[in-house]
CSV table of C-alpha atoms in Angstrom, one decimal:
chain,number,residue,atom,x,y,z
A,1,MET,CA,0.0,0.0,0.0
A,2,PRO,CA,2.0,3.0,-1.2
A,3,TYR,CA,-0.3,5.7,0.2
A,4,ALA,CA,-0.9,6.5,3.8
A,5,LEU,CA,-3.0,9.2,5.5
A,6,PRO,CA,-2.3,9.5,9.3
A,7,VAL,CA,-5.3,10.8,11.3
A,8,GLY,CA,-6.3,11.3,15.0
A,9,GLN,CA,-8.2,8.0,15.5
A,10,GLY,CA,-8.7,4.6,13.8
A,11,ARG,CA,-12.4,5.3,13.5
A,12,VAL,CA,-11.6,8.6,11.7
A,13,ALA,CA,-9.6,6.6,9.2
A,14,ILE,CA,-12.6,4.4,8.5
A,15,ALA,CA,-15.0,7.4,8.3
A,16,LEU,CA,-12.6,9.1,5.8
A,17,ALA,CA,-12.4,6.0,3.7
A,18,LEU,CA,-16.2,5.8,3.6
A,19,HIS,CA,-16.5,9.4,2.6
A,20,ALA,CA,-13.8,9.1,0.0
A,21,LEU,CA,-15.5,6.2,-1.6
A,22,GLY,CA,-18.4,8.5,-2.4
A,23,LEU,CA,-21.1,6.5,-0.7
A,24,GLY,CA,-24.6,7.8,-0.3
A,25,SER,CA,-27.1,7.8,2.6
A,26,ASP,CA,-29.1,4.9,1.1
A,27,ASP,CA,-26.0,2.7,0.8
A,28,GLU,CA,-25.3,-0.2,3.1
A,29,VAL,CA,-22.1,-1.2,4.8
A,30,VAL,CA,-21.7,-4.8,6.0
A,31,LEU,CA,-19.7,-5.3,9.2
A,32,PRO,CA,-19.7,-7.7,12.1
A,33,SER,CA,-21.7,-6.9,15.2
A,34,TYR,CA,-19.1,-8.5,17.3
A,35,VAL,CA,-16.5,-5.7,17.0
A,36,CYS,CA,-15.3,-2.6,18.8
A,37,ALA,CA,-18.1,-0.1,18.8
A,38,SER,CA,-15.8,2.5,17.1
A,39,VAL,CA,-16.2,0.7,13.8
A,40,LEU,CA,-20.0,1.2,14.0
A,41,ASP,CA,-19.4,4.8,15.1
A,42,ALA,CA,-17.5,5.5,11.9
A,43,VAL,CA,-20.2,4.0,9.7
A,44,ARG,CA,-22.9,6.1,11.4
A,45,TYR,CA,-20.7,9.2,11.4
A,46,ALA,CA,-20.4,8.7,7.6
A,47,GLY,CA,-24.3,8.6,7.4
A,48,LEU,CA,-24.5,5.1,6.1
A,49,LYS,CA,-26.7,2.1,7.0
A,50,PRO,CA,-24.9,-0.7,8.9
A,51,ILE,CA,-25.8,-4.3,8.1
A,52,PHE,CA,-24.5,-6.8,10.5
A,53,ALA,CA,-22.9,-10.2,9.5
A,54,ASP,CA,-22.6,-13.1,11.9
A,55,VAL,CA,-19.3,-14.6,13.0
A,56,GLY,CA,-17.7,-18.1,13.0
A,57,PRO,CA,-16.4,-20.0,16.0
A,58,ASP,CA,-13.3,-17.8,16.1
A,59,LEU,CA,-15.4,-14.6,16.4
A,60,HIS,CA,-14.5,-13.4,12.9
A,61,VAL,CA,-16.8,-12.9,9.9
A,62,THR,CA,-16.5,-15.5,7.2
A,63,SER,CA,-17.2,-15.4,3.4
A,64,GLU,CA,-20.4,-17.3,4.1
A,65,THR,CA,-21.7,-14.9,6.8
A,66,VAL,CA,-20.7,-11.9,4.6
A,67,ALA,CA,-22.5,-13.4,1.6
A,68,ALA,CA,-25.6,-13.8,3.7
A,69,ALA,CA,-25.6,-10.1,4.6
A,70,LEU,CA,-25.2,-8.7,1.1
A,71,THR,CA,-28.1,-6.9,-0.6
A,72,PRO,CA,-28.4,-4.9,-3.8
A,73,LYS,CA,-27.7,-1.8,-1.7
A,74,THR,CA,-24.4,-3.1,-0.3
A,75,LYS,CA,-21.5,-0.8,-1.3
A,76,CYS,CA,-18.8,-1.7,1.2
A,77,VAL,CA,-17.8,-4.5,3.6
A,78,ILE,CA,-15.6,-3.9,6.6
A,79,VAL,CA,-13.6,-6.9,7.8
A,80,PRO,CA,-11.9,-6.4,11.2
A,81,HIS,CA,-9.2,-8.7,12.5
A,82,LEU,CA,-9.6,-9.3,16.3
A,83,PHE,CA,-7.2,-9.9,19.2
A,84,GLY,CA,-4.2,-10.2,16.9
A,85,ASN,CA,-5.8,-13.0,15.0
A,86,THR,CA,-6.9,-12.8,11.3
A,87,ALA,CA,-10.2,-13.1,9.5
A,88,PRO,CA,-10.4,-15.0,6.2
A,89,ILE,CA,-9.9,-11.8,4.3
A,90,GLU,CA,-8.6,-13.5,1.2
A,91,GLU,CA,-11.8,-15.5,0.9
A,92,ILE,CA,-14.0,-12.4,1.4
A,93,ALA,CA,-11.9,-10.5,-1.2
A,94,ALA,CA,-12.5,-13.3,-3.7
A,95,LEU,CA,-16.2,-13.2,-2.9
A,96,LEU,CA,-16.4,-9.5,-3.6
A,97,HIS,CA,-14.1,-9.5,-6.6
A,98,GLY,CA,-15.9,-8.1,-9.7
A,99,THR,CA,-19.0,-7.0,-7.7
A,100,GLY,CA,-18.2,-3.4,-7.4
A,101,ILE,CA,-18.4,-3.7,-3.6
A,102,HIS,CA,-15.5,-2.1,-1.7
A,103,LEU,CA,-13.6,-4.0,0.9
A,104,ILE,CA,-12.0,-2.2,4.0
A,105,ASP,CA,-9.3,-4.3,5.7
A,106,ASP,CA,-9.4,-3.3,9.3
A,107,ALA,CA,-6.0,-4.3,10.9
A,108,ALA,CA,-6.4,-2.1,14.0
A,109,GLN,CA,-6.0,-5.0,16.4
A,110,SER,CA,-3.7,-7.2,14.3
A,111,LEU,CA,-1.0,-5.1,12.7
A,112,GLY,CA,2.0,-7.3,12.1
A,113,ALA,CA,-0.1,-10.4,11.4
A,114,HIS,CA,-0.1,-12.2,8.0
A,115,ARG,CA,-2.8,-13.9,6.0
A,116,ALA,CA,-2.3,-15.9,2.8
A,117,GLY,CA,1.3,-14.6,2.7
A,118,ARG,CA,0.4,-10.9,3.0
A,119,LEU,CA,0.2,-8.4,5.9
A,120,VAL,CA,-3.3,-7.8,7.0
A,121,GLY,CA,-4.4,-4.3,6.2
A,122,THR,CA,-3.2,-4.7,2.6
A,123,PHE,CA,-6.2,-6.4,1.2
A,124,GLY,CA,-9.2,-4.8,-0.5
A,125,THR,CA,-9.7,-1.2,-1.5
A,126,CYS,CA,-8.0,0.2,1.6
A,127,GLY,CA,-6.7,-0.8,5.0
A,128,ILE,CA,-7.0,0.7,8.5
A,129,VAL,CA,-4.3,0.8,11.2
A,130,SER,CA,-4.9,2.1,14.7
A,131,CYS,CA,-2.3,3.6,17.1
A,132,GLY,CA,-4.6,3.5,20.1
A,133,PRO,CA,-3.9,2.0,23.6
A,134,GLY,CA,-3.7,-1.7,23.7
A,135,LYS,CA,-3.1,-2.1,20.0
A,136,PRO,CA,0.0,-3.8,18.4
A,137,LEU,CA,1.1,-0.3,17.3
A,138,ALA,CA,0.3,1.4,20.6
A,139,GLY,CA,0.1,5.0,21.5
A,140,SER,CA,-2.4,7.3,23.2
A,141,ALA,CA,-4.4,7.8,20.0
A,142,GLY,CA,-4.1,7.7,16.2
A,143,GLY,CA,-5.0,5.9,13.0
A,144,VAL,CA,-3.8,5.5,9.5
A,145,LEU,CA,-5.7,5.0,6.2
A,146,VAL,CA,-3.6,3.0,3.7
A,147,THR,CA,-4.4,2.3,0.1
A,148,ALA,CA,-3.0,1.5,-3.3
A,149,ASP,CA,-5.7,3.7,-5.0
A,150,ALA,CA,-4.2,7.1,-5.8
A,151,ALA,CA,-7.6,8.6,-6.5
A,152,LEU,CA,-9.0,7.4,-3.2
A,153,PHE,CA,-6.0,8.8,-1.4
A,154,GLU,CA,-6.4,12.1,-3.1
A,155,ARG,CA,-10.1,12.4,-2.3
A,156,ALA,CA,-9.5,11.5,1.4
A,157,SER,CA,-6.6,14.0,1.6
A,158,ARG,CA,-8.8,16.8,0.3
A,159,ILE,CA,-11.3,16.4,3.2
A,160,ALA,CA,-10.5,19.3,5.5
A,161,LEU,CA,-9.0,18.2,8.8
A,162,ALA,CA,-7.2,20.2,11.4
A,163,TYR,CA,-4.6,19.2,14.0
A,164,GLU,CA,-5.9,18.6,17.4
A,165,PRO,CA,-5.1,21.5,19.8
A,166,GLU,CA,-1.9,20.9,21.8
A,167,ALA,CA,-3.7,21.5,25.1
A,168,ALA,CA,-6.1,18.7,24.2
A,169,ILE,CA,-3.3,16.4,23.3
A,170,ALA,CA,-1.5,17.1,26.6
A,171,ARG,CA,-4.7,16.5,28.6
A,172,ARG,CA,-5.3,13.2,26.8
A,173,VAL,CA,-1.7,11.9,27.1
A,174,GLY,CA,-1.5,13.0,30.8
A,175,GLY,CA,-4.9,11.5,31.5
A,176,PHE,CA,-4.0,8.3,29.8
A,177,TRP,CA,-0.8,8.0,32.0
A,178,LEU,CA,-2.8,8.7,35.1
A,179,TRP,CA,-5.4,6.1,34.0
A,180,ARG,CA,-2.8,3.5,33.5
A,181,ARG,CA,-0.8,4.3,36.6
A,182,PHE,CA,-3.8,4.4,39.0
A,183,ARG,CA,-6.1,2.0,37.0
A,184,LYS,CA,-7.0,0.1,40.2
A,185,PHE,CA,-8.8,3.3,41.4
A,186,SER,CA,-9.8,4.9,38.1
A,187,LEU,CA,-11.6,2.0,36.4
A,188,GLY,CA,-14.6,2.3,38.7
A,189,LEU,CA,-14.9,6.0,38.0
A,190,LEU,CA,-14.7,5.4,34.2
A,191,VAL,CA,-17.4,2.8,34.4
A,192,LEU,CA,-19.6,5.2,36.4
A,193,ARG,CA,-18.9,7.9,33.9
A,194,ASP,CA,-20.0,5.7,31.0
A,195,ARG,CA,-23.1,4.7,32.9
A,196,LEU,CA,-24.1,8.3,33.5
A,197,LEU,CA,-23.1,9.8,30.2
A,198,GLY,CA,-23.2,6.7,27.9
A,199,PRO,CA,-20.1,5.1,26.3
A,200,PRO,CA,-18.1,7.1,23.8
A,201,GLY,CA,-19.9,7.0,20.5
A,202,ALA,CA,-20.1,8.7,17.1
A,203,ASP,CA,-20.7,12.1,18.7
A,204,ARG,CA,-17.2,11.8,20.2
A,205,LEU,CA,-15.4,11.0,17.1
A,206,ARG,CA,-12.6,13.6,16.6
A,207,PRO,CA,-12.0,14.2,12.9
A,208,THR,CA,-8.4,15.4,13.3
A,209,LEU,CA,-5.0,14.7,11.8
A,210,LEU,CA,-2.4,12.8,13.7
A,211,SER,CA,-0.3,15.1,15.9
A,212,ASN,CA,3.5,15.3,15.6
A,213,LEU,CA,3.9,13.9,19.1
A,214,GLU,CA,1.7,10.8,18.4
A,215,ALA,CA,3.3,10.4,15.0
A,216,ALA,CA,6.8,10.2,16.7
A,217,VAL,CA,5.5,7.6,19.1
A,218,ALA,CA,4.0,5.6,16.3
A,219,ARG,CA,7.2,5.7,14.2
A,220,HIS,CA,9.2,4.3,17.1
A,221,GLN,CA,6.6,1.6,17.7
A,222,LEU,CA,6.6,0.7,14.1
A,223,ARG,CA,10.4,0.1,14.1
A,224,THR,CA,10.0,-2.4,17.0
A,225,LEU,CA,6.7,-3.9,15.9
A,226,GLN,CA,7.9,-7.3,14.8
A,227,LYS,CA,10.1,-7.6,17.9
A,228,HIS,CA,7.1,-6.9,20.2
A,229,VAL,CA,4.9,-9.4,18.2
A,230,GLN,CA,7.5,-12.1,18.8
A,231,GLU,CA,7.6,-11.2,22.5
A,232,ARG,CA,3.9,-11.4,22.8
A,233,ARG,CA,3.8,-14.8,21.1
A,234,ARG,CA,6.4,-16.1,23.6
A,235,ASN,CA,4.3,-14.7,26.4
A,236,ALA,CA,1.2,-16.3,25.0
A,237,ILE,CA,2.8,-19.7,25.1
A,238,ARG,CA,3.9,-19.2,28.7
A,239,LEU,CA,0.4,-18.1,29.7
A,240,LEU,CA,-1.3,-21.0,28.0
A,241,GLU,CA,1.0,-23.4,29.9
A,242,ALA,CA,0.1,-21.6,33.1
A,243,LEU,CA,-3.6,-21.8,32.4
A,244,GLY,CA,-3.5,-25.6,32.2
A,245,PRO,CA,-6.8,-27.2,30.8
A,246,LEU,CA,-8.4,-23.7,30.5
A,247,ALA,CA,-6.0,-23.1,27.6
A,248,ARG,CA,-8.0,-25.5,25.4
A,249,TRP,CA,-10.6,-22.8,25.0
A,250,SER,CA,-8.0,-20.3,23.5
A,251,ILE,CA,-8.7,-19.0,20.0
A,252,LEU,CA,-5.2,-17.4,19.7
A,253,ASP,CA,-3.4,-18.0,16.5
A,254,LEU,CA,0.0,-19.5,17.4
A,255,SER,CA,0.9,-20.6,13.8
A,256,GLY,CA,3.4,-17.8,13.5
A,257,ASP,CA,1.2,-15.6,11.4
A,258,GLY,CA,-0.8,-13.9,14.2
A,259,ALA,CA,0.1,-10.7,16.1
A,260,ALA,CA,-0.9,-12.0,19.5
A,261,ALA,CA,-2.5,-8.8,20.8
A,262,LYS,CA,-4.6,-10.5,23.4
A,263,LEU,CA,-5.2,-14.0,24.6
A,264,ALA,CA,-8.9,-14.6,24.0
A,265,LEU,CA,-10.7,-17.6,25.4
A,266,VAL,CA,-14.2,-18.7,24.3
A,267,LEU,CA,-15.5,-20.6,27.3
A,268,PRO,CA,-17.8,-23.5,26.8
A,269,ALA,CA,-21.5,-23.6,27.6
A,270,GLY,CA,-21.8,-24.9,31.2
A,271,GLY,CA,-18.3,-23.8,32.0
A,272,PRO,CA,-17.2,-21.1,34.4
A,273,ALA,CA,-18.7,-17.6,34.1
A,274,VAL,CA,-16.5,-15.0,32.5
A,275,SER,CA,-17.1,-12.7,35.6
A,276,GLU,CA,-15.9,-15.5,37.9
A,277,LEU,CA,-12.6,-15.8,36.1
A,278,ILE,CA,-12.2,-12.0,35.9
A,279,ASP,CA,-12.6,-11.8,39.7
A,280,GLN,CA,-10.1,-14.7,40.3
A,281,PHE,CA,-7.5,-13.1,38.0
A,282,ALA,CA,-8.0,-9.7,39.7
A,283,GLN,CA,-7.2,-11.2,43.1
A,284,VAL,CA,-3.7,-12.1,41.8
A,285,GLY,CA,-3.2,-8.8,40.1
A,286,VAL,CA,-4.1,-9.7,36.5
A,287,GLU,CA,-6.7,-7.5,34.9
A,288,CYS,CA,-8.7,-9.4,32.4
A,289,GLN,CA,-11.7,-8.2,30.4
A,290,ALA,CA,-14.9,-9.6,29.0
A,291,GLY,CA,-15.3,-9.5,25.2
A,292,TYR,CA,-17.4,-7.1,23.2
A,293,THR,CA,-21.1,-6.5,23.7
A,294,PRO,CA,-22.5,-6.9,20.1
A,295,CYS,CA,-23.0,-3.6,18.4
A,296,HIS,CA,-26.6,-4.5,17.3
A,297,GLN,CA,-27.5,-4.7,20.9
A,298,THR,CA,-25.9,-1.5,22.1
A,299,ALA,CA,-27.3,0.4,19.1
A,300,GLY,CA,-30.8,-1.1,19.4
A,301,ILE,CA,-30.7,-2.6,15.9
A,302,GLU,CA,-32.6,-5.8,15.1
A,303,ALA,CA,-30.4,-8.5,13.6
A,304,THR,CA,-30.5,-12.3,13.4
A,305,LEU,CA,-27.0,-13.4,14.4
A,306,PRO,CA,-27.2,-16.8,16.1
A,307,GLU,CA,-23.4,-17.5,16.5
A,308,THR,CA,-22.8,-14.0,17.8
A,309,GLU,CA,-25.5,-14.4,20.3
A,310,ARG,CA,-24.3,-17.8,21.3
A,311,LEU,CA,-20.7,-16.8,21.9
A,312,TRP,CA,-20.4,-13.1,23.0
A,313,GLN,CA,-21.0,-13.6,26.7
A,314,ARG,CA,-18.4,-16.4,26.9
A,315,VAL,CA,-15.4,-14.4,25.8
A,316,LEU,CA,-12.5,-13.7,28.2
A,317,CYS,CA,-9.6,-11.6,27.2
A,318,ILE,CA,-6.2,-11.9,29.0
A,319,PRO,CA,-3.6,-9.2,28.3
A,320,LEU,CA,-0.3,-10.1,26.6
A,321,GLU,CA,2.0,-7.4,27.7
A,322,THR,CA,5.5,-7.5,26.2
A,323,ALA,CA,7.0,-7.2,29.8
A,324,LEU,CA,5.2,-10.2,31.3
A,325,ARG,CA,5.9,-11.0,34.9
A,326,ARG,CA,5.0,-13.8,37.2
A,327,PRO,CA,2.8,-16.0,34.9
A,328,TRP,CA,2.3,-18.3,37.8
A,329,ARG,CA,-0.3,-15.8,39.1
A,330,LEU,CA,-2.6,-16.9,36.2
A,331,ALA,CA,-2.1,-20.6,37.2
A,332,ARG,CA,-3.2,-19.8,40.7
A,333,ALA,CA,-6.2,-17.8,39.5
A,334,ALA,CA,-7.2,-20.7,37.1
A,335,ARG,CA,-7.0,-23.2,40.0
A,336,ASN,CA,-9.1,-20.9,42.2
A,337,ALA,CA,-11.7,-20.4,39.5
A,338,ALA,CA,-11.9,-24.1,38.9
A,339,ARG,CA,-12.5,-24.9,42.5
A,340,ASN,CA,-15.1,-22.3,42.9
A,341,ALA,CA,-16.9,-23.2,39.6
A,342,ARG,CA,-17.0,-26.9,40.5
A,343,ALA,CA,-18.8,-26.4,43.7
A,344,THR,CA,-22.6,-26.1,43.3
A,345,SER,CA,-25.2,-25.6,46.0
A,346,ASN,CA,-24.8,-28.0,49.0
A,347,GLY,CA,-21.2,-28.6,48.0
A,348,ALA,CA,-22.2,-31.1,45.3
A,349,LEU,CA,-19.9,-31.5,42.3
A,350,ASP,CA,-21.2,-30.4,39.0
A,351,ALA,CA,-20.2,-33.1,36.5
A,352,SER,CA,-20.3,-30.8,33.5
A,353,LEU,CA,-17.9,-28.3,35.1
A,354,GLU,CA,-15.7,-31.2,36.3
A,355,ASN,CA,-15.5,-32.3,32.7
A,356,VAL,CA,-14.6,-28.8,31.5
A,357,LEU,CA,-12.1,-27.9,34.2
A,358,GLY,CA,-10.9,-31.3,35.3
A,359,GLY,CA,-7.2,-31.3,36.2
A,360,VAL,CA,-6.7,-27.6,36.6
């Protein structure tokens, strides 16, 4: 992809791409419901109609689920790669070839991963990279629109964007540091804020260019990207060993092609609750997260997505920091969760949980 346009957020890059494609208000964009809400924010910010596609067992859209969501009004498909893994982007590209439907390859969470011998983010009409917190190319904010289409790049570049004010950048960077440093105390306040004000949405999308400060951070991170990917892969193997039998529910791609951004587990029906494991890991100082709430639910949009509905409440995400310390803590948390989950009322042993967690 020879052309790159750096902007203030990954969602801004998606919105710019949609505007530059010249899509109209009646046009439809297919995307998964199981994805970061910022992708839906960008579609709605661009004034387009979202159509949700279901996912497969690995939480990614497939060529079959995308095909089922296409209509005569479909003008674009957004394919995100989640948790450092990859979607079958080459199959979806083949499906859309010759149809006139654009493909946006969203590599925000999986930069550095490969699919079919190519870097993700380089398939389709254009690709998206994010420089936000927790991403493989991590910073306080930022995104990049990449494309091989010179005309698309020119149209996107002509959309008037300003740099974010320096004071706003300083507040965000300082706030991000405080949030990370005192997360134990700040997380509850952030949750309360979102409950009172609602989570960040399309109205909080900042259509700005990437600041020089954040561009410098991104350039440094880009130089060390593959090194960090390799470190996270090694950490993932250590964590899977520490998790014992719980590791069987991992969907992490350890083939050597993934970016290992997070260690995601899809827990089985009848197994331990995600909230139970989060509590157990928190007790040993490991902050895990539940997966995404489907966008069609948070946006109040009706959609028939059986696999998404079946899986979304069973996803647990474990961080894969490059400076991993004391993985034995996870082993302790896994054992505690297993013991607690096995015990039912009156102390009886639940056979289904014993089958799921036996030997932890």
